[in-house]
Short mmCIF file of C-alpha atoms in Angstrom, two decimals:
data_model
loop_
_atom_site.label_atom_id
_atom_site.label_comp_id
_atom_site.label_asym_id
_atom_site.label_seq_id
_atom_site.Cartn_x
_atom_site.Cartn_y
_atom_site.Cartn_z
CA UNK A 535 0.00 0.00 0.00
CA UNK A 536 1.24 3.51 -0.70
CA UNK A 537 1.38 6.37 1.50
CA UNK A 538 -1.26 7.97 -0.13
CA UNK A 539 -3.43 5.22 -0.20
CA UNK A 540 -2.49 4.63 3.45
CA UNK A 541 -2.97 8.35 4.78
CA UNK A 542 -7.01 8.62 2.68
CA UNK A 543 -7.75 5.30 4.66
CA UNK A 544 -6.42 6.45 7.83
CA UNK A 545 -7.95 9.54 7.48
CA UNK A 546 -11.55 7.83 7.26
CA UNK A 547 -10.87 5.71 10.16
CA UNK A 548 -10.18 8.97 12.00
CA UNK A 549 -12.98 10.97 10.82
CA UNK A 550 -15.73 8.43 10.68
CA UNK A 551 -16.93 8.53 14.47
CA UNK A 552 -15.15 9.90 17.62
CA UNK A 553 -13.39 6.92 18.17
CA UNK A 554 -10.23 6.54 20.00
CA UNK A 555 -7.61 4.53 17.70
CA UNK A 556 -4.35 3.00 19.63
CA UNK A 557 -1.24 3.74 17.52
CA UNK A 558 0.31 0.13 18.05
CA UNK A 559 -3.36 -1.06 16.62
CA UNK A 560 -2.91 0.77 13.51
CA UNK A 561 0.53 0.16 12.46
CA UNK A 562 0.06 -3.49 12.56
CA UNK A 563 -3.50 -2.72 10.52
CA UNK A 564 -1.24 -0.98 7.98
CA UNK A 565 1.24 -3.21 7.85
CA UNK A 566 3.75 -0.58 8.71
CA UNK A 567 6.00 0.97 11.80
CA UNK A 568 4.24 3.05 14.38
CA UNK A 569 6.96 5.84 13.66
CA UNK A 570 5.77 6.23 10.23
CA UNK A 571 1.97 5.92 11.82
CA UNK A 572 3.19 8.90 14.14
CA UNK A 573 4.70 10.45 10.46
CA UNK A 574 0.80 10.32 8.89
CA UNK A 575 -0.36 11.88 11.79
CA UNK A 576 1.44 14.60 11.33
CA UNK A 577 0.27 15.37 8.48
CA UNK A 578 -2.57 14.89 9.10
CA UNK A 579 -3.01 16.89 11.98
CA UNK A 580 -1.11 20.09 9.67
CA UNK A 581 -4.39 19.23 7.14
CA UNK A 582 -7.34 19.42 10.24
CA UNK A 583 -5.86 22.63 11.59
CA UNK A 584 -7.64 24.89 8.71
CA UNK A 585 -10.54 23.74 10.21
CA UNK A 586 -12.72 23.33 13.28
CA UNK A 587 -11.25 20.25 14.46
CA UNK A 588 -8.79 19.07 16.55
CA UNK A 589 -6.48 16.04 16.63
CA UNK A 590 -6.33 14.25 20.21
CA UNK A 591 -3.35 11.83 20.83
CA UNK A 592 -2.82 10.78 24.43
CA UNK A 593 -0.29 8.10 25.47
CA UNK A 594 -1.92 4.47 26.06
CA UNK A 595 -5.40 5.97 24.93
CA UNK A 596 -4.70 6.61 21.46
CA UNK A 597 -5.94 9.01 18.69
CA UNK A 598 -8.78 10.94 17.89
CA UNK A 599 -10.32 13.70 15.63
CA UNK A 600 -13.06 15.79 17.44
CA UNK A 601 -15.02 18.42 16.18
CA UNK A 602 -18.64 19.01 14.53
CA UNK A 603 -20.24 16.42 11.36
CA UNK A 604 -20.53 19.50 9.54
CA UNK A 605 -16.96 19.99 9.94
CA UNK A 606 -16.09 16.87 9.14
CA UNK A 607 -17.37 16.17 6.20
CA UNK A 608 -16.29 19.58 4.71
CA UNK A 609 -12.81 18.50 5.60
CA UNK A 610 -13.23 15.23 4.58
CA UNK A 611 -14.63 16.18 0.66
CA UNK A 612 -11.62 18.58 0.26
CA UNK A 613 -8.94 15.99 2.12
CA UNK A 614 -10.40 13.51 -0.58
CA UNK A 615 -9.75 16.10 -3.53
CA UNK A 616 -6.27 16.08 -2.51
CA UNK A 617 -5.53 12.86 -1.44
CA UNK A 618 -7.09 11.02 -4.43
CA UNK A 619 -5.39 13.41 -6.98
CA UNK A 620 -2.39 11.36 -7.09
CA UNK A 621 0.85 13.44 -8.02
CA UNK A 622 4.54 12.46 -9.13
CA UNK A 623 7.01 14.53 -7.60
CA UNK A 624 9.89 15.80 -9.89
CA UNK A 625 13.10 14.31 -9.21
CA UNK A 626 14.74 17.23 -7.36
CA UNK A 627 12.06 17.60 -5.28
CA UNK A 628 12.50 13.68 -4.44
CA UNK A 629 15.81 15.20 -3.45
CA UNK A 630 14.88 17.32 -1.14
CA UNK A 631 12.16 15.83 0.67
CA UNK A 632 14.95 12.90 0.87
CA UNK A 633 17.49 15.13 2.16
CA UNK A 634 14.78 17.12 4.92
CA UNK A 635 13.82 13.55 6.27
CA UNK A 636 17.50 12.48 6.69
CA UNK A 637 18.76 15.02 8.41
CA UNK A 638 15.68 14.41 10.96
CA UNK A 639 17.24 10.89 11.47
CA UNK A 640 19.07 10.18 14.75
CA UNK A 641 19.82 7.17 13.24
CA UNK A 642 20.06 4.79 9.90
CA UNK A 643 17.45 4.37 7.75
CA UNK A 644 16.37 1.71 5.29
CA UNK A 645 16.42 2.30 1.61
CA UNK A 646 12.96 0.55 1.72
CA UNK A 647 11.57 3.31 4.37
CA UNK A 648 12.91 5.81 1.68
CA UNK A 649 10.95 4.61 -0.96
CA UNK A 650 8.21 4.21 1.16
CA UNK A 651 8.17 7.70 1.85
CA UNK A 652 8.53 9.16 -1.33
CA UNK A 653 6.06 6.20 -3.03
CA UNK A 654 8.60 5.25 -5.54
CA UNK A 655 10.34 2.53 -6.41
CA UNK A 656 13.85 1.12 -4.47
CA UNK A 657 15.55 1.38 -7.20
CA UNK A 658 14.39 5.12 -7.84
CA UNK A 659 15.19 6.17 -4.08
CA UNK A 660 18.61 4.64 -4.35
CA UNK A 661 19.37 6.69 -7.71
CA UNK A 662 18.19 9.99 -5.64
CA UNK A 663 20.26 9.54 -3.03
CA UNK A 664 23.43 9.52 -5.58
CA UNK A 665 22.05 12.95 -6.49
CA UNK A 666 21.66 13.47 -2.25
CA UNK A 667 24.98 12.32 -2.00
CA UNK A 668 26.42 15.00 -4.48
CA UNK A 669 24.88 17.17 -2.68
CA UNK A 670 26.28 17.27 0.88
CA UNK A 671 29.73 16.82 -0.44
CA UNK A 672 29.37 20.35 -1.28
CA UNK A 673 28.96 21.05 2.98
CA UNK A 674 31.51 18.72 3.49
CA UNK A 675 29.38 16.00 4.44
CA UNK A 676 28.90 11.97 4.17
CA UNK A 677 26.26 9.94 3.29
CA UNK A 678 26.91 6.38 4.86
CA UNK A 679 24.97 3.78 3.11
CA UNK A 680 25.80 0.06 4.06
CA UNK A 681 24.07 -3.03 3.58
CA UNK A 682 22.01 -4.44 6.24
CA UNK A 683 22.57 -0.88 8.32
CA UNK A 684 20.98 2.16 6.41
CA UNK A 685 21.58 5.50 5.34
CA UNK A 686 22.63 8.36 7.50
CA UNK A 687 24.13 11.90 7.00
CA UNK A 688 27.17 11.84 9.13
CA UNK A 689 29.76 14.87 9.17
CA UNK A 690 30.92 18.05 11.38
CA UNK A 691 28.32 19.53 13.75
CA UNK A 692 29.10 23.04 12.18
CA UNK A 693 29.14 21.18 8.52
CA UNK A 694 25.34 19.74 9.57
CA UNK A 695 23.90 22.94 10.67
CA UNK A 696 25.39 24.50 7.55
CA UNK A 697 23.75 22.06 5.13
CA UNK A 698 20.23 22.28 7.37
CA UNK A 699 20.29 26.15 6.62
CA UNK A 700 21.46 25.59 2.72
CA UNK A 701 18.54 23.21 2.21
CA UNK A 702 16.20 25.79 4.30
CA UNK A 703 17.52 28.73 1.45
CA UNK A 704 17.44 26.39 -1.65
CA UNK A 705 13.84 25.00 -1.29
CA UNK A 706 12.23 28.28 -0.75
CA UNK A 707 11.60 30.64 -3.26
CA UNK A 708 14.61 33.50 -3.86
CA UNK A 709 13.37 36.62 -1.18
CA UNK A 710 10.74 34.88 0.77
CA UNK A 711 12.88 33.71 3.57
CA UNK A 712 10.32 36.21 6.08
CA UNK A 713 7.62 34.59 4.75
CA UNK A 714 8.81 31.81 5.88
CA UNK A 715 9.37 32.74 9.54
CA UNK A 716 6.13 34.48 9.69
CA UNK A 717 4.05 31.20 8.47
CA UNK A 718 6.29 29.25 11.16
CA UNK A 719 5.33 31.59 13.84
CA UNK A 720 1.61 31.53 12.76
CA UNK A 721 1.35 35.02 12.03
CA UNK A 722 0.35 35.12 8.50
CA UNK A 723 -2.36 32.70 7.34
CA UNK A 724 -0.90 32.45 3.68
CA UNK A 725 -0.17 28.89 2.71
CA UNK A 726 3.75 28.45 3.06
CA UNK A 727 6.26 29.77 0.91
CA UNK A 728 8.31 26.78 0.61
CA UNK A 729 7.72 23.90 -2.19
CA UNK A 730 5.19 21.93 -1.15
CA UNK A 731 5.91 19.18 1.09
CA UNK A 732 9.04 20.56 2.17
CA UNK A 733 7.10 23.08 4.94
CA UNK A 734 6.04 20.10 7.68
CA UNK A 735 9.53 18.91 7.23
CA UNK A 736 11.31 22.08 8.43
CA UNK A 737 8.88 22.28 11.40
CA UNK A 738 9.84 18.77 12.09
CA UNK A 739 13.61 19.48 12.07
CA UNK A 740 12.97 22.46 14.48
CA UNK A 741 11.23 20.19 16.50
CA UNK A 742 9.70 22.18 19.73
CA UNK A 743 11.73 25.16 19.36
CA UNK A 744 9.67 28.29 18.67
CA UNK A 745 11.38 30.97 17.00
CA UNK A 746 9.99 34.28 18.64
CA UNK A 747 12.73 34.48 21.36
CA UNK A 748 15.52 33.90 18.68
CA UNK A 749 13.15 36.57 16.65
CA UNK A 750 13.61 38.98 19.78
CA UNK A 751 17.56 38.14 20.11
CA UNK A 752 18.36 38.88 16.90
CA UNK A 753 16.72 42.25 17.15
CA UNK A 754 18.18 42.83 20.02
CA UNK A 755 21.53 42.02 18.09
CA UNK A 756 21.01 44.95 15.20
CA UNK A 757 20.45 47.11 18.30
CA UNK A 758 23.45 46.35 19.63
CA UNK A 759 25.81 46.15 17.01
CA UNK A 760 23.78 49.65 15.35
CA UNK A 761 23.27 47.90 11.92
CA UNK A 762 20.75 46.60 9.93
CA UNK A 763 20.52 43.06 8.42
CA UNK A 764 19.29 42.35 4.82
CA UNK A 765 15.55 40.03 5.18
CA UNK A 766 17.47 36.79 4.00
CA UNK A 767 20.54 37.61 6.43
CA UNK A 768 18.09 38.14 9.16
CA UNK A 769 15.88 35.11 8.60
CA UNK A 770 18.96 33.42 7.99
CA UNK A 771 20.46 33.79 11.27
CA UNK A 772 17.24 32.84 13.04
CA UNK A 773 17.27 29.79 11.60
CA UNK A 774 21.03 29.07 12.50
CA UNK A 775 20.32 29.75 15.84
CA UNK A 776 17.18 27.76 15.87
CA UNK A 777 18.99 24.36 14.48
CA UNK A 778 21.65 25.31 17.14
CA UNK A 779 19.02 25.08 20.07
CA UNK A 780 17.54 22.03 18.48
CA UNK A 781 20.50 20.44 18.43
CA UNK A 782 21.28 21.49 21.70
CA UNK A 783 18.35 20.00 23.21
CA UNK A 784 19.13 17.03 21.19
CA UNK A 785 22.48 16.51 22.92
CA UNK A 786 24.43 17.46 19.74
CA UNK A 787 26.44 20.53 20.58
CA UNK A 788 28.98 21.70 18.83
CA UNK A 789 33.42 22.01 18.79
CA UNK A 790 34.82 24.98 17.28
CA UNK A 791 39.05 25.18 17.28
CA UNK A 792 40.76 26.50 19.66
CA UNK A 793 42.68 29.08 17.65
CA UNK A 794 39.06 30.31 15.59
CA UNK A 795 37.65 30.39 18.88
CA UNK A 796 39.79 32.36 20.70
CA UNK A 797 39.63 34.88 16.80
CA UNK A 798 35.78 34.88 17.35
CA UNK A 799 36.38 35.87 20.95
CA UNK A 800 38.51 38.81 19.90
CA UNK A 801 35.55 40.45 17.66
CA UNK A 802 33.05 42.95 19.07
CA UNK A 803 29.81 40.86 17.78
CA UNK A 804 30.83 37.83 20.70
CA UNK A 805 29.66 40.28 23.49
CA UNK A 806 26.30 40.39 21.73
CA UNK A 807 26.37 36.67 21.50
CA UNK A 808 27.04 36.56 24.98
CA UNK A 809 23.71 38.75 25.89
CA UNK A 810 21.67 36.76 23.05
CA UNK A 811 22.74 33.56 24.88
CA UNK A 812 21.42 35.05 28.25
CA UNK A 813 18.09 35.43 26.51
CA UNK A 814 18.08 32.50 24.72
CA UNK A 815 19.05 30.61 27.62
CA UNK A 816 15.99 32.00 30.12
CA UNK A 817 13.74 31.63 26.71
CA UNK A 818 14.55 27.94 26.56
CA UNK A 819 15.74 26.43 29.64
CA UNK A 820 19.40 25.47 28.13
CA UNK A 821 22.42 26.26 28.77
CA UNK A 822 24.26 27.89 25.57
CA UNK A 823 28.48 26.74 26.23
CA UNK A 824 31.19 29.00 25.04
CA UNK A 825 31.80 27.08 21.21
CA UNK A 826 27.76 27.83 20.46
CA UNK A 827 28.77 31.35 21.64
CA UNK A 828 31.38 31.05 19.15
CA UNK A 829 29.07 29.67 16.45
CA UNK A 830 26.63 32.62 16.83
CA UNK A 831 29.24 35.34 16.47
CA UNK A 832 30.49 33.27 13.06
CA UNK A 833 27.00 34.04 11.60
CA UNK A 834 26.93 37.45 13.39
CA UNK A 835 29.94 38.59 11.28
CA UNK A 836 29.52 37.04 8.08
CA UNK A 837 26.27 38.27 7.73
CA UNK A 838 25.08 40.35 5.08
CA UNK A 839 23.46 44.24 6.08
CA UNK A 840 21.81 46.58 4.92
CA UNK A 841 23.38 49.32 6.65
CA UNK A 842 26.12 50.05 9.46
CA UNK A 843 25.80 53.26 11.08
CA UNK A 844 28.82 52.26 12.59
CA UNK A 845 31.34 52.19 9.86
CA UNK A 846 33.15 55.41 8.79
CA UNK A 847 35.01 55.68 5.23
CA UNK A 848 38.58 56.22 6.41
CA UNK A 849 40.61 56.94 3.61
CA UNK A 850 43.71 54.66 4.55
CA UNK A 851 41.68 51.65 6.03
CA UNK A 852 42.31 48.38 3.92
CA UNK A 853 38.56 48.19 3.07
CA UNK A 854 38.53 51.51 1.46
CA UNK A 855 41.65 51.26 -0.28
CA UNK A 856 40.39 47.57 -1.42
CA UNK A 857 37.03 49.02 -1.80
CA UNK A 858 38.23 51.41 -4.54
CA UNK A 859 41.18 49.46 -6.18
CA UNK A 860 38.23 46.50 -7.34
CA UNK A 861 35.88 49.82 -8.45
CA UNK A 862 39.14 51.09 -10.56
CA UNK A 863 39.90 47.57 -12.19
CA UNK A 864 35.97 47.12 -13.60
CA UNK A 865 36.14 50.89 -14.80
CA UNK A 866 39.41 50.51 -17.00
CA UNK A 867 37.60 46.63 -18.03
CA UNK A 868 34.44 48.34 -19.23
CA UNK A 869 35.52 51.75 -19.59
CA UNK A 870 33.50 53.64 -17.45
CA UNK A 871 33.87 56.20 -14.77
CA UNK A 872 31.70 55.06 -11.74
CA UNK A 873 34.15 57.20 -9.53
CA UNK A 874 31.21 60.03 -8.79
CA UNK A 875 28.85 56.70 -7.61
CA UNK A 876 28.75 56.54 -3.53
CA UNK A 877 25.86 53.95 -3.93
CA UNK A 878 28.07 51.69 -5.41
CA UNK A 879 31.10 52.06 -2.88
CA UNK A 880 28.91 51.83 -0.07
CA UNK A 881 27.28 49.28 -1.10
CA UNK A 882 30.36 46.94 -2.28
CA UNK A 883 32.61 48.17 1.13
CA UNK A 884 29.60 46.86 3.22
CA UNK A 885 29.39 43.78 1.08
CA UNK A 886 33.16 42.87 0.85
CA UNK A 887 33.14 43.44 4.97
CA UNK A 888 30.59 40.25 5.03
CA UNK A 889 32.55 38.52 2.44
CA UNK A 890 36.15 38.66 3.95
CA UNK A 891 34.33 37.78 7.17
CA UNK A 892 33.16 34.53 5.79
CA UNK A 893 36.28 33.60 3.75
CA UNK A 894 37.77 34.02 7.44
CA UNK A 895 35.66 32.11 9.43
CA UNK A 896 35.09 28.99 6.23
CA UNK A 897 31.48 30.13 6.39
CA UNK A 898 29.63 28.81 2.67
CA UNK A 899 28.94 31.44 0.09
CA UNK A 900 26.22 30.46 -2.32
CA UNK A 901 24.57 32.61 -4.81
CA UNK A 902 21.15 31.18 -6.08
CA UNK A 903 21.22 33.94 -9.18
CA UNK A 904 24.86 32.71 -9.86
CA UNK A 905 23.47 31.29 -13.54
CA UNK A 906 21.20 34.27 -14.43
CA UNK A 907 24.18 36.96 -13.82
CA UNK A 908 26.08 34.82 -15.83
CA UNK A 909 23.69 34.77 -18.91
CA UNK A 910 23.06 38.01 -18.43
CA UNK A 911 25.14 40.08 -17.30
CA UNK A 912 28.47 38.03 -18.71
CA UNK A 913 30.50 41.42 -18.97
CA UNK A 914 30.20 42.48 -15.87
CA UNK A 915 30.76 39.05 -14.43
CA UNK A 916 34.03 39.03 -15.82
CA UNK A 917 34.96 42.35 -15.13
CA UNK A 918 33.83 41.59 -11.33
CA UNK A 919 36.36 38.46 -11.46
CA UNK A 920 39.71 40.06 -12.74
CA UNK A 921 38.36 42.73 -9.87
CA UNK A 922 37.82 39.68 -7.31
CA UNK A 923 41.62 38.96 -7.99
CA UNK A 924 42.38 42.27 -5.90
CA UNK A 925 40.66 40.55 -3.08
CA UNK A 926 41.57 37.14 -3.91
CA UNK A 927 44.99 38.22 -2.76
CA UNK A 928 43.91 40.22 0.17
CA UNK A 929 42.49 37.32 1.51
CA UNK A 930 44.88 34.56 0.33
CA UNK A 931 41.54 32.38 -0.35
CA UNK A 932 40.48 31.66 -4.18
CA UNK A 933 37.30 33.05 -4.74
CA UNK A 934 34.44 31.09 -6.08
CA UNK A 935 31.82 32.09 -8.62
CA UNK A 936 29.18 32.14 -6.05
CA UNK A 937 31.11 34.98 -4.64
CA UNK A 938 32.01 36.84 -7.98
CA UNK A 939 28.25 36.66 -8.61
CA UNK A 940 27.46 39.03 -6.12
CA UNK A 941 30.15 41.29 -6.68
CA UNK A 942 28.67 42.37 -10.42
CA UNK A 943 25.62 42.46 -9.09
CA UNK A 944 27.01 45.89 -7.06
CA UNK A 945 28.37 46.84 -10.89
CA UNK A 946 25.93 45.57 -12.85
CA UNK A 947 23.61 48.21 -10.43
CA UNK A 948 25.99 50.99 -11.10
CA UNK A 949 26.15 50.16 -15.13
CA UNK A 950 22.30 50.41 -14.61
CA UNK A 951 21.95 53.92 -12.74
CA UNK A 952 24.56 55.79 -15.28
CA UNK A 953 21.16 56.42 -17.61
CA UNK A 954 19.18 58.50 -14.86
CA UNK A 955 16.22 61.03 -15.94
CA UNK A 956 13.85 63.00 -14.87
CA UNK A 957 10.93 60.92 -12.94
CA UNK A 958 7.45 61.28 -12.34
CA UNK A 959 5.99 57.81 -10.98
CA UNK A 960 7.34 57.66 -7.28
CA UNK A 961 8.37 54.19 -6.35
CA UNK A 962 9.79 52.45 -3.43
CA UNK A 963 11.95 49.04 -4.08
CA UNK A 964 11.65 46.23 -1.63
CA UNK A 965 14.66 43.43 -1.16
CA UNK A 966 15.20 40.95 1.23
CA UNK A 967 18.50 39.65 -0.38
CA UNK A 968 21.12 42.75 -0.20
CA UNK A 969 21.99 46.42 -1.56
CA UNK A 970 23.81 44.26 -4.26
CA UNK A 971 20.45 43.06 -5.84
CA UNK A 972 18.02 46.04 -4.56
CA UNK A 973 20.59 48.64 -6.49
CA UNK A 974 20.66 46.01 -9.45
CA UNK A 975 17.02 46.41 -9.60
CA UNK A 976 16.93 49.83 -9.18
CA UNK A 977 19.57 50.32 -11.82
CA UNK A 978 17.33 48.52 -14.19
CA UNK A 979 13.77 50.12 -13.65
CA UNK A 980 15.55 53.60 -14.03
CA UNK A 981 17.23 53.04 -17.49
CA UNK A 982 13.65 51.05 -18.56
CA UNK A 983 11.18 53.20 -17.10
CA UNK A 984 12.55 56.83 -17.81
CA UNK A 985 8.95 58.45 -16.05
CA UNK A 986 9.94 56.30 -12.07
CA UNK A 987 11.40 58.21 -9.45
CA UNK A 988 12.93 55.93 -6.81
CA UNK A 989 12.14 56.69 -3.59
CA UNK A 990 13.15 54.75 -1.24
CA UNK A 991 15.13 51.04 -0.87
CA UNK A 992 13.99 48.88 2.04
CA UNK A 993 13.94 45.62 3.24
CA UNK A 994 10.23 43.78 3.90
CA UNK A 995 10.49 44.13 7.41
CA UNK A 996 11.38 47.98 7.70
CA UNK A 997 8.36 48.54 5.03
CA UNK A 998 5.82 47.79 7.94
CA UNK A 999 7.22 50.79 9.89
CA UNK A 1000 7.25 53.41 6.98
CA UNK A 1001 3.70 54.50 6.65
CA UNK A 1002 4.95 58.39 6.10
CA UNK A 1003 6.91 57.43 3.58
CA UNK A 1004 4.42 55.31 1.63
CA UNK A 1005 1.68 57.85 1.90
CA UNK A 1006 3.86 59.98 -1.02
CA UNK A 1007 4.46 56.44 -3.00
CA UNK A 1008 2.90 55.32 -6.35
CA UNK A 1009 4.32 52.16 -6.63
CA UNK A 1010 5.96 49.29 -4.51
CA UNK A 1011 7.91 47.24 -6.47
CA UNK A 1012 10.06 43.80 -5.14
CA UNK A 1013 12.65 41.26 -6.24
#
């Protein structure tokens, strides 16, 4: 029997009469393990909550849906809709619902449970997880697959987390990161942003943790450090912090070296860690050791903002002068003068601060609109490369694509502006990904749209607080 087959059968047993089913009972009626029983009911439990009902499971007693016969059979018709409506997941997707599931897994699991869960074939669940395989290399991490034992991700705490956040980014949809957090934390009633299928499997691998306090610490951390994270930055580090708690709780904590420790220790951001661990430490009833202090300043510094009212051009500081030498390479490349453009070397010093940070700390840099800059913007991406050499050296590190990718986005905005007019349309942009692609976008509308005057350039959650300014705004335009 499928899983589909198996969850529209379970669901009548459930909804027939308020009946109390033991889980033990069921499994063996199904011909299956009471974990993956405890798996249906899960979902479910995430179907019945859009309506008047209410899922009762008790230890020794069993399970039970309560609620009205009207109720019921309105949930029932459209659970049927769904449920009968068989559908064949593409293979990536397969991919990712393989790779959510494992990293849930304590311990091995069975090929056969795989396939089970996906509805597909052995052999088919055996080819994915080559693809799954490919995958965590890139995190540094090992899929262990041995006869008669199972398949489990195995690798570096840090390396784990890392991958958990990656597959968090990849399998929802470029900017809607907030979205995210807000359906999570029940405060938008939109269905969820990510795929489907993929949104009951991140609230599984958060388990119990809710994600308001970490919400409330990481405000508390753009107070304190006076800047202002970009939506995807901020989102980002909630979730960091939120596998880091999980984990935590799970008895998984993490090692970080002695020598990067004792660097983290030295930067201003591990005193904010510090007081976000005090909060997150009442908030949860855990205590948060010195290397998970360590681990949140790593994502404090290498985090992307939207501003820093705490940085001050100095002409002699290495991030100006590197700031400027990368601006003068692309100008003699394309031959252009962006000298007169403070967008752009505000934007790119702020940027390249994030970026050294992570090529110093071995955080990942991946750029989702790596192949789309490429295509289209193949000028400036190699202009932005023989540029990246500057830094390339700086650093000592070799500097990926991913990271060259987001460096002509900050020229590929300034290429864009140079064709300015008069406006009349008043427009405010809205980014949750960085300057880099807000200025892009901007860059673009202006040179297409002679008639727009651009505003204002805001991330989603600072819109909510600008009702002034959108009171003299015609448009509202996102990425």
């Amino acid at each position: 029997m499928g899983k589909h087959t198996r969850l529209y059968q379970l669901f009548e047993y459930l909804i027939r009469e308020d009946h109390n089913y033991v889980i033990d009972e069921l499994a063996e009626q199904f011909g299956v393990s009471s974990r993956t029983i405890r798996y249906d009911l899960d979902e479910i439990e995430e179907f019945i909550s859009n309506f008047e009902l209410k899922m009762l499971r008790k230890p020794n007693w069993g399970v039970s849906i309560r609620g009205t016969p009207e109720e019921k059979v309105r949930a029932y018709r459209i659970f049927e809709r769904f449920y009968l409506s068989r559908h064949f997941l593409p293979t990536n997707k397969r991919q990712y619902l393989l790779l959510y599931w494992l990293f849930q897994q304590k311990e091995p699991v069975l090929i056969t449970e795989l396939a089970d869960f996906l509805e597909v074939s052995y052999s088919t669940a055996r080819n994915d997880l080559d693809q799954v395989e490919e995958w965590l290399k890139h995190y540094d991490l090992q899929l262990v697959r041995k006869r008669n034992y199972g398949v489990k991700i195995e690798g570096e705490e840090i390396d784990i987390r890392h991958g958990m956040a990656a597959l968090i980014s990849e399998t929802s949809k470029n900017g809607e990161m907030i979205s995210i957090l807000n359906r999570i934390n029940e405060r938008e009633n939109a269905s969820s942003r990510l795929e489907k299928g993929y949104h009951m499997q991140l609230k599984r691998m958060l388990g119990e943790v809710s994600l308001e306090p970490i919400e409330r610490a990481v405000r508390f951390a753009e107070k304190d450090l006076s800047f202002k994270f970009t939506d995807d930055a901020f989102t980002g580090l909630i979730f960091h912090i939120a596998f880091a708690i999980s984990r935590l709780l799970a008895g998984q904590d993490i090692t970080i070296e002695k020598e990067r420790l004792a660097l983290l220790k030295e930067q201003k951001e591990f005193s904010t860690a510090q007081a976000m661990a005090g909060m997150l430490e009442v908030g949860f009833g855990v205590r948060i050791p010195e290397d998970e202090l360590g681990f949140i300043t790593l994502h404090l510094v290498g985090a992307k903002l939207r501003e820093n009212h705490n940085y001050r051009v100095v002409t002699d500081d290495p991030l100006t002068t590197l700031t400027s030498a990368m601006i003068r390479v692309v100008e003699n490349y394309l031959k252009v003068d962006l000298s007169d453009d403070a967008d752009l070397f505000e934007g790119l010093l702020l940027h390249l601060k994030a970026t050294i940070n992570r090529f110093l700390f071995d955080l990942p840099i991946k750029n989702p609109l790596l192949d789309e800059i490429k295509n289209h913007y193949y000028d400036i991406f190699r202009a932005a490369g023989l540029a990246a050499k500057i830094l390339q050296s700086a650093v000592n590190r070799e500097i990926t694509e991913d990271a060259v990718g987001y460096i002509a986005l900050h020229f590929g905005a300034a290429l864009e502006r140079r064709n300015y007019l008069q406006k009349n349309a008043r427009v405010v942009v809205v980014c949750a990904s960085g300057l880099g692609t807000a200025n892009l976008l901007i860059g673009r509308l202006e040179n297409e749209f002679k008639e727009l005057e651009i505003t204002g350039n805001m991330s989603v959650t600072e819109l909510v607080n600008e009702d002034r300014l959108l009171e003299k705004t015609d448009f509202i335009i996102s990425t």
